[in-house]
PDB file of C-alpha atoms in Angstrom:
ATOM      1  CA  UNK A   1      10.256   0.320   4.896  1.00 58.00           C
ATOM      2  CA  UNK A   2       7.051  -1.590   4.989  1.00 53.00           C
ATOM      3  CA  UNK A   3       5.289  -4.541   3.488  1.00 44.00           C
ATOM      4  CA  UNK A   4       4.491  -2.485   0.380  1.00 47.00           C
ATOM      5  CA  UNK A   5       8.102  -3.178  -0.638  1.00 46.00           C
ATOM      6  CA  UNK A   6       7.939  -6.947  -0.045  1.00 38.00           C
ATOM      7  CA  UNK A   7       6.941  -9.468  -2.675  1.00 38.00           C
ATOM      8  CA  UNK A   8       3.948 -11.641  -1.766  1.00 29.00           C
ATOM      9  CA  UNK A   9       4.953 -14.843  -3.524  1.00 34.00           C
ATOM     10  CA  UNK A  10       1.720 -16.723  -2.857  1.00 41.00           C
ATOM     11  CA  UNK A  11      -0.252 -14.353  -5.109  1.00 47.00           C
ATOM     12  CA  UNK A  12      -0.685 -15.232  -8.790  1.00 48.00           C
ATOM     13  CA  UNK A  13       1.474 -13.326 -11.343  1.00 49.00           C
ATOM     14  CA  UNK A  14      -1.343 -11.098 -12.641  1.00 52.00           C
ATOM     15  CA  UNK A  15      -1.889  -9.798  -9.079  1.00 50.00           C
ATOM     16  CA  UNK A  16       1.822  -8.959  -8.836  1.00 83.00           C
ATOM     17  CA  UNK A  17       1.518  -6.764 -11.930  1.00 86.00           C
ATOM     18  CA  UNK A  18      -1.205  -4.747 -10.244  1.00 90.00           C
ATOM     19  CA  UNK A  19       0.536  -4.664  -6.900  1.00 93.00           C
ATOM     20  CA  UNK A  20       3.901  -3.673  -8.403  1.00 94.00           C
ATOM     21  CA  UNK A  21       3.071  -1.698 -11.569  1.00 94.00           C
ATOM     22  CA  UNK A  22       6.592  -0.215 -11.813  1.00 95.00           C
ATOM     23  CA  UNK A  23       8.345  -3.353 -10.583  1.00 93.00           C
ATOM     24  CA  UNK A  24       9.716  -4.331  -7.194  1.00 93.00           C
ATOM     25  CA  UNK A  25      12.395  -2.188  -5.585  1.00 95.00           C
ATOM     26  CA  UNK A  26      15.727  -3.993  -5.400  1.00 94.00           C
ATOM     27  CA  UNK A  27      17.762  -3.475  -2.255  1.00 94.00           C
ATOM     28  CA  UNK A  28      21.532  -3.931  -2.073  1.00 94.00           C
ATOM     29  CA  UNK A  29      22.597  -1.576  -4.870  1.00 96.00           C
ATOM     30  CA  UNK A  30      25.198   1.182  -4.735  1.00 97.00           C
ATOM     31  CA  UNK A  31      24.246   4.673  -5.945  1.00 98.00           C
ATOM     32  CA  UNK A  32      26.384   7.301  -7.648  1.00 98.00           C
ATOM     33  CA  UNK A  33      26.235  10.991  -6.728  1.00 98.00           C
ATOM     34  CA  UNK A  34      24.452  11.655 -10.032  1.00 98.00           C
ATOM     35  CA  UNK A  35      21.802   9.020  -9.251  1.00 98.00           C
ATOM     36  CA  UNK A  36      21.305  10.528  -5.802  1.00 98.00           C
ATOM     37  CA  UNK A  37      20.721  13.965  -7.341  1.00 98.00           C
ATOM     38  CA  UNK A  38      18.204  12.487  -9.779  1.00 98.00           C
ATOM     39  CA  UNK A  39      16.304  10.850  -6.927  1.00 98.00           C
ATOM     40  CA  UNK A  40      16.181  14.157  -5.056  1.00 98.00           C
ATOM     41  CA  UNK A  41      14.575  15.762  -8.113  1.00 98.00           C
ATOM     42  CA  UNK A  42      12.047  12.910  -8.300  1.00 98.00           C
ATOM     43  CA  UNK A  43      11.047  13.589  -4.688  1.00 98.00           C
ATOM     44  CA  UNK A  44      10.898  17.321  -5.310  1.00 98.00           C
ATOM     45  CA  UNK A  45       8.602  16.989  -8.328  1.00 98.00           C
ATOM     46  CA  UNK A  46       6.305  14.319  -6.915  1.00 98.00           C
ATOM     47  CA  UNK A  47       3.754  16.465  -5.001  1.00 98.00           C
ATOM     48  CA  UNK A  48       2.930  18.478  -8.133  1.00 98.00           C
ATOM     49  CA  UNK A  49       2.586  15.281 -10.172  1.00 98.00           C
ATOM     50  CA  UNK A  50       0.313  13.782  -7.527  1.00 98.00           C
ATOM     51  CA  UNK A  51      -1.821  16.917  -7.288  1.00 98.00           C
ATOM     52  CA  UNK A  52      -2.346  16.915 -11.054  1.00 98.00           C
ATOM     53  CA  UNK A  53      -3.258  13.219 -10.993  1.00 98.00           C
ATOM     54  CA  UNK A  54      -5.846  13.383  -8.207  1.00 98.00           C
ATOM     55  CA  UNK A  55      -7.431  16.730  -9.082  1.00 97.00           C
ATOM     56  CA  UNK A  56     -10.949  16.117 -10.317  1.00 96.00           C
ATOM     57  CA  UNK A  57     -11.193  12.545  -9.053  1.00 97.00           C
ATOM     58  CA  UNK A  58     -14.693  11.723  -7.841  1.00 97.00           C
ATOM     59  CA  UNK A  59     -15.498  10.146  -4.478  1.00 97.00           C
ATOM     60  CA  UNK A  60     -16.486   7.018  -6.387  1.00 97.00           C
ATOM     61  CA  UNK A  61     -13.004   6.825  -7.927  1.00 97.00           C
ATOM     62  CA  UNK A  62     -11.257   7.694  -4.664  1.00 98.00           C
ATOM     63  CA  UNK A  63     -13.092   4.914  -2.839  1.00 97.00           C
ATOM     64  CA  UNK A  64     -12.277   2.293  -5.485  1.00 97.00           C
ATOM     65  CA  UNK A  65      -9.487  -0.235  -4.691  1.00 97.00           C
ATOM     66  CA  UNK A  66      -6.694  -0.338  -7.255  1.00 96.00           C
ATOM     67  CA  UNK A  67      -6.724  -4.154  -7.084  1.00 94.00           C
ATOM     68  CA  UNK A  68      -8.731  -6.942  -5.460  1.00 91.00           C
ATOM     69  CA  UNK A  69      -8.388  -6.638  -1.661  1.00 92.00           C
ATOM     70  CA  UNK A  70      -6.108  -3.641  -2.151  1.00 95.00           C
ATOM     71  CA  UNK A  71      -6.336  -0.141  -0.742  1.00 97.00           C
ATOM     72  CA  UNK A  72      -8.629   2.446  -2.242  1.00 98.00           C
ATOM     73  CA  UNK A  73      -7.105   5.386  -4.112  1.00 98.00           C
ATOM     74  CA  UNK A  74      -7.997   7.573  -1.113  1.00 98.00           C
ATOM     75  CA  UNK A  75      -6.135   5.265   1.274  1.00 98.00           C
ATOM     76  CA  UNK A  76      -3.120   5.182  -1.033  1.00 98.00           C
ATOM     77  CA  UNK A  77      -2.899   8.985  -1.128  1.00 98.00           C
ATOM     78  CA  UNK A  78      -3.044   9.305   2.668  1.00 98.00           C
ATOM     79  CA  UNK A  79      -0.621   6.372   3.056  1.00 98.00           C
ATOM     80  CA  UNK A  80       1.979   8.210   0.975  1.00 98.00           C
ATOM     81  CA  UNK A  81       1.817  11.142   3.388  1.00 98.00           C
ATOM     82  CA  UNK A  82       2.071   8.846   6.432  1.00 98.00           C
ATOM     83  CA  UNK A  83       4.973   6.919   4.913  1.00 98.00           C
ATOM     84  CA  UNK A  84       6.944   9.962   3.830  1.00 98.00           C
ATOM     85  CA  UNK A  85       6.523  11.680   7.197  1.00 98.00           C
ATOM     86  CA  UNK A  86       8.146   8.635   8.777  1.00 98.00           C
ATOM     87  CA  UNK A  87      10.889   8.662   6.136  1.00 98.00           C
ATOM     88  CA  UNK A  88      11.674  12.341   6.740  1.00 98.00           C
ATOM     89  CA  UNK A  89      12.061  11.730  10.485  1.00 98.00           C
ATOM     90  CA  UNK A  90      14.269   8.687   9.831  1.00 98.00           C
ATOM     91  CA  UNK A  91      16.594  10.794   7.690  1.00 98.00           C
ATOM     92  CA  UNK A  92      16.924  13.422  10.386  1.00 98.00           C
ATOM     93  CA  UNK A  93      17.543  10.818  13.087  1.00 98.00           C
ATOM     94  CA  UNK A  94      20.243   9.206  10.941  1.00 98.00           C
ATOM     95  CA  UNK A  95      21.971  12.523  10.311  1.00 98.00           C
ATOM     96  CA  UNK A  96      22.093  13.388  14.008  1.00 98.00           C
ATOM     97  CA  UNK A  97      22.657   9.992  15.675  1.00 98.00           C
ATOM     98  CA  UNK A  98      25.026   7.074  15.154  1.00 98.00           C
ATOM     99  CA  UNK A  99      23.157   4.254  13.368  1.00 98.00           C
ATOM    100  CA  UNK A 100      19.880   4.856  15.229  1.00 98.00           C
ATOM    101  CA  UNK A 101      17.237   2.149  15.562  1.00 98.00           C
ATOM    102  CA  UNK A 102      14.134   3.482  13.837  1.00 98.00           C
ATOM    103  CA  UNK A 103      10.590   2.772  14.961  1.00 97.00           C
ATOM    104  CA  UNK A 104       8.473   0.753  12.506  1.00 97.00           C
ATOM    105  CA  UNK A 105       4.746   1.422  12.212  1.00 97.00           C
ATOM    106  CA  UNK A 106       1.770  -0.710  11.268  1.00 97.00           C
ATOM    107  CA  UNK A 107       0.940   0.786   7.880  1.00 97.00           C
ATOM    108  CA  UNK A 108      -2.149  -1.394   7.398  1.00 96.00           C
ATOM    109  CA  UNK A 109      -3.608  -0.251  10.725  1.00 98.00           C
ATOM    110  CA  UNK A 110      -2.787   3.370   9.892  1.00 98.00           C
ATOM    111  CA  UNK A 111      -4.508   3.011   6.500  1.00 97.00           C
ATOM    112  CA  UNK A 112      -7.645   1.662   8.187  1.00 97.00           C
ATOM    113  CA  UNK A 113      -8.048   4.606  10.583  1.00 97.00           C
ATOM    114  CA  UNK A 114     -11.263   6.514   9.932  1.00 96.00           C
ATOM    115  CA  UNK A 115      -9.635   9.771   8.838  1.00 97.00           C
ATOM    116  CA  UNK A 116      -7.772   7.908   6.092  1.00 97.00           C
ATOM    117  CA  UNK A 117     -10.963   6.374   4.725  1.00 94.00           C
ATOM    118  CA  UNK A 118     -12.979   9.622   4.688  1.00 95.00           C
ATOM    119  CA  UNK A 119     -10.686  12.668   4.498  1.00 97.00           C
ATOM    120  CA  UNK A 120     -10.254  14.633   1.281  1.00 97.00           C
ATOM    121  CA  UNK A 121      -6.988  13.717  -0.467  1.00 97.00           C
ATOM    122  CA  UNK A 122      -6.213  17.419  -0.887  1.00 98.00           C
ATOM    123  CA  UNK A 123      -5.192  17.497   2.790  1.00 98.00           C
ATOM    124  CA  UNK A 124      -2.425  14.946   2.252  1.00 98.00           C
ATOM    125  CA  UNK A 125      -1.395  16.496  -1.071  1.00 98.00           C
ATOM    126  CA  UNK A 126      -0.920  19.839   0.709  1.00 98.00           C
ATOM    127  CA  UNK A 127       0.980  18.085   3.501  1.00 98.00           C
ATOM    128  CA  UNK A 128       3.243  16.336   0.974  1.00 98.00           C
ATOM    129  CA  UNK A 129       3.990  19.613  -0.800  1.00 98.00           C
ATOM    130  CA  UNK A 130       5.300  21.143   2.420  1.00 98.00           C
ATOM    131  CA  UNK A 131       6.969  17.933   3.588  1.00 98.00           C
ATOM    132  CA  UNK A 132       8.848  17.312   0.338  1.00 98.00           C
ATOM    133  CA  UNK A 133       9.899  20.966   0.363  1.00 98.00           C
ATOM    134  CA  UNK A 134      11.575  20.466   3.754  1.00 98.00           C
ATOM    135  CA  UNK A 135      12.868  17.003   2.850  1.00 98.00           C
ATOM    136  CA  UNK A 136      14.529  17.995  -0.417  1.00 98.00           C
ATOM    137  CA  UNK A 137      15.952  21.176   1.139  1.00 98.00           C
ATOM    138  CA  UNK A 138      17.616  18.964   3.751  1.00 98.00           C
ATOM    139  CA  UNK A 139      18.809  16.484   1.137  1.00 98.00           C
ATOM    140  CA  UNK A 140      20.508  19.250  -0.843  1.00 98.00           C
ATOM    141  CA  UNK A 141      22.569  20.255   2.195  1.00 98.00           C
ATOM    142  CA  UNK A 142      23.926  16.714   2.560  1.00 98.00           C
ATOM    143  CA  UNK A 143      27.412  15.767   1.397  1.00 98.00           C
ATOM    144  CA  UNK A 144      28.102  12.573  -0.521  1.00 98.00           C
ATOM    145  CA  UNK A 145      29.413  10.841   2.617  1.00 98.00           C
ATOM    146  CA  UNK A 146      26.209  11.735   4.493  1.00 98.00           C
ATOM    147  CA  UNK A 147      24.260   9.402   2.220  1.00 98.00           C
ATOM    148  CA  UNK A 148      26.387   6.511   3.494  1.00 98.00           C
ATOM    149  CA  UNK A 149      25.132   7.043   7.052  1.00 98.00           C
ATOM    150  CA  UNK A 150      22.891   4.245   8.266  1.00 98.00           C
ATOM    151  CA  UNK A 151      19.971   3.338  10.496  1.00 98.00           C
ATOM    152  CA  UNK A 152      18.973  -0.044  11.859  1.00 98.00           C
ATOM    153  CA  UNK A 153      15.549  -1.450  10.999  1.00 98.00           C
ATOM    154  CA  UNK A 154      14.357  -3.838  13.746  1.00 97.00           C
ATOM    155  CA  UNK A 155      11.796  -5.588  11.491  1.00 95.00           C
ATOM    156  CA  UNK A 156      14.341  -6.382   8.786  1.00 94.00           C
ATOM    157  CA  UNK A 157      17.198  -6.869  11.283  1.00 96.00           C
ATOM    158  CA  UNK A 158      19.688  -4.992   9.109  1.00 96.00           C
ATOM    159  CA  UNK A 159      21.066  -1.542   8.457  1.00 97.00           C
ATOM    160  CA  UNK A 160      20.219   0.647   5.472  1.00 98.00           C
ATOM    161  CA  UNK A 161      22.177   3.630   4.210  1.00 98.00           C
ATOM    162  CA  UNK A 162      20.446   6.864   3.220  1.00 98.00           C
ATOM    163  CA  UNK A 163      21.366   6.635  -0.469  1.00 98.00           C
ATOM    164  CA  UNK A 164      19.468   3.364  -0.730  1.00 98.00           C
ATOM    165  CA  UNK A 165      16.532   4.688   1.294  1.00 98.00           C
ATOM    166  CA  UNK A 166      16.346   7.801  -0.879  1.00 98.00           C
ATOM    167  CA  UNK A 167      16.177   5.593  -3.987  1.00 98.00           C
ATOM    168  CA  UNK A 168      13.494   3.450  -2.361  1.00 98.00           C
ATOM    169  CA  UNK A 169      11.280   6.461  -1.610  1.00 98.00           C
ATOM    170  CA  UNK A 170      11.770   7.838  -5.121  1.00 98.00           C
ATOM    171  CA  UNK A 171      10.521   4.426  -6.294  1.00 98.00           C
ATOM    172  CA  UNK A 172       7.731   4.598  -3.694  1.00 98.00           C
ATOM    173  CA  UNK A 173       6.429   7.790  -5.335  1.00 98.00           C
ATOM    174  CA  UNK A 174       6.111   6.131  -8.744  1.00 98.00           C
ATOM    175  CA  UNK A 175       4.829   2.884  -7.212  1.00 98.00           C
ATOM    176  CA  UNK A 176       1.780   4.501  -5.622  1.00 98.00           C
ATOM    177  CA  UNK A 177       1.300   7.075  -8.377  1.00 98.00           C
ATOM    178  CA  UNK A 178       0.612   4.174 -10.725  1.00 98.00           C
ATOM    179  CA  UNK A 179      -1.787   2.558  -8.244  1.00 98.00           C
ATOM    180  CA  UNK A 180      -3.914   5.704  -8.349  1.00 98.00           C
ATOM    181  CA  UNK A 181      -3.513   5.901 -12.113  1.00 97.00           C
ATOM    182  CA  UNK A 182      -4.810   2.329 -12.406  1.00 96.00           C
ATOM    183  CA  UNK A 183      -8.063   3.435 -10.788  1.00 97.00           C
ATOM    184  CA  UNK A 184      -8.366   6.456 -13.086  1.00 96.00           C
ATOM    185  CA  UNK A 185      -7.767   4.333 -16.186  1.00 94.00           C
ATOM    186  CA  UNK A 186     -10.144   1.575 -15.161  1.00 90.00           C
ATOM    187  CA  UNK A 187     -12.888   3.865 -13.857  1.00 89.00           C
ATOM    188  CA  UNK A 188     -12.687   7.179 -15.732  1.00 88.00           C
ATOM    189  CA  UNK A 189     -14.711   9.998 -14.215  1.00 76.00           C
ATOM    190  CA  UNK A 190     -17.983  10.791 -15.941  1.00 65.00           C
ATOM    191  CA  UNK A 191     -18.331  14.487 -16.778  1.00 53.00           C
ATOM    192  CA  UNK A 192     -21.343  16.382 -15.409  1.00 54.00           C
ATOM    193  CA  UNK A 193     -22.589  16.920 -18.976  1.00 55.00           C
ATOM    194  CA  UNK A 194     -22.349  13.201 -19.797  1.00 51.00           C
ATOM    195  CA  UNK A 195     -23.991  12.303 -16.497  1.00 53.00           C
ATOM    196  CA  UNK A 196     -26.932  14.622 -17.211  1.00 56.00           C
ATOM    197  CA  UNK A 197     -27.280  13.088 -20.689  1.00 53.00           C
ATOM    198  CA  UNK A 198     -27.415   9.564 -19.233  1.00 44.00           C
ATOM    199  CA  UNK A 199     -29.947  10.652 -16.603  1.00 54.00           C
ATOM    200  CA  UNK A 200     -32.095  12.389 -19.256  1.00 52.00           C
ATOM    201  CA  UNK A 201     -32.096   9.261 -21.447  1.00 54.00           C
ATOM    202  CA  UNK A 202     -33.053   7.135 -18.447  1.00 54.00           C
ATOM    203  CA  UNK A 203     -35.942   9.470 -17.613  1.00 53.00           C
ATOM    204  CA  UNK A 204     -37.144   9.421 -21.230  1.00 55.00           C
ATOM    205  CA  UNK A 205     -37.167   5.621 -21.258  1.00 55.00           C
ATOM    206  CA  UNK A 206     -39.177   5.505 -18.041  1.00 57.00           C
ATOM    207  CA  UNK A 207     -41.750   7.946 -19.459  1.00 56.00           C
ATOM    208  CA  UNK A 208     -42.008   5.910 -22.677  1.00 56.00           C
ATOM    209  CA  UNK A 209     -42.628   2.704 -20.722  1.00 59.00           C
ATOM    210  CA  UNK A 210     -45.411   4.358 -18.690  1.00 59.00           C
ATOM    211  CA  UNK A 211     -47.135   5.607 -21.877  1.00 59.00           C
ATOM    212  CA  UNK A 212     -47.005   2.168 -23.486  1.00 51.00           C
TER     213      UNK A 212
END
């Protein structure tokens, strides 16, 4: 859990659409066994979806914020890895302890660390592939009653069960996938061929100006 799941009500509506492109996650719901299985599949398939999305993105795209004052696509990708590592540990703590108190982390500070702002996204995509492999393998060993086990979140001052947290992280995948997709749609990558054509035209214009 983090402030990426909280609504910022002071922002105008059009900012909310960019910040929450798939809507805001709603806490307090109950989940059926079938819904839990669907969410496990969503987690399992996410790393491949993410890899396909970010493959071929240029540094210019990766270092573009998805919204005004928002994170860059690069930061978003590394944030997903940071967030899901914490989630995986929280699941394991909850399965082995009685309503443990989890440790929050400052996601904004983590996203501003230098490695996050410079490292290739392929590192976090590879990490997520392995992490989600372990995570979903664990989830598939869990019985229905295991998903009712809880942890206490000291920032929110309440308990959350694992079925709800699983649904939230399945949402989290789509939430940030669309942030990256926003950047790709708004700033499509220019192919090398097109770039050379633009550069050639620019050079021709400069030569023409000098002759005139």
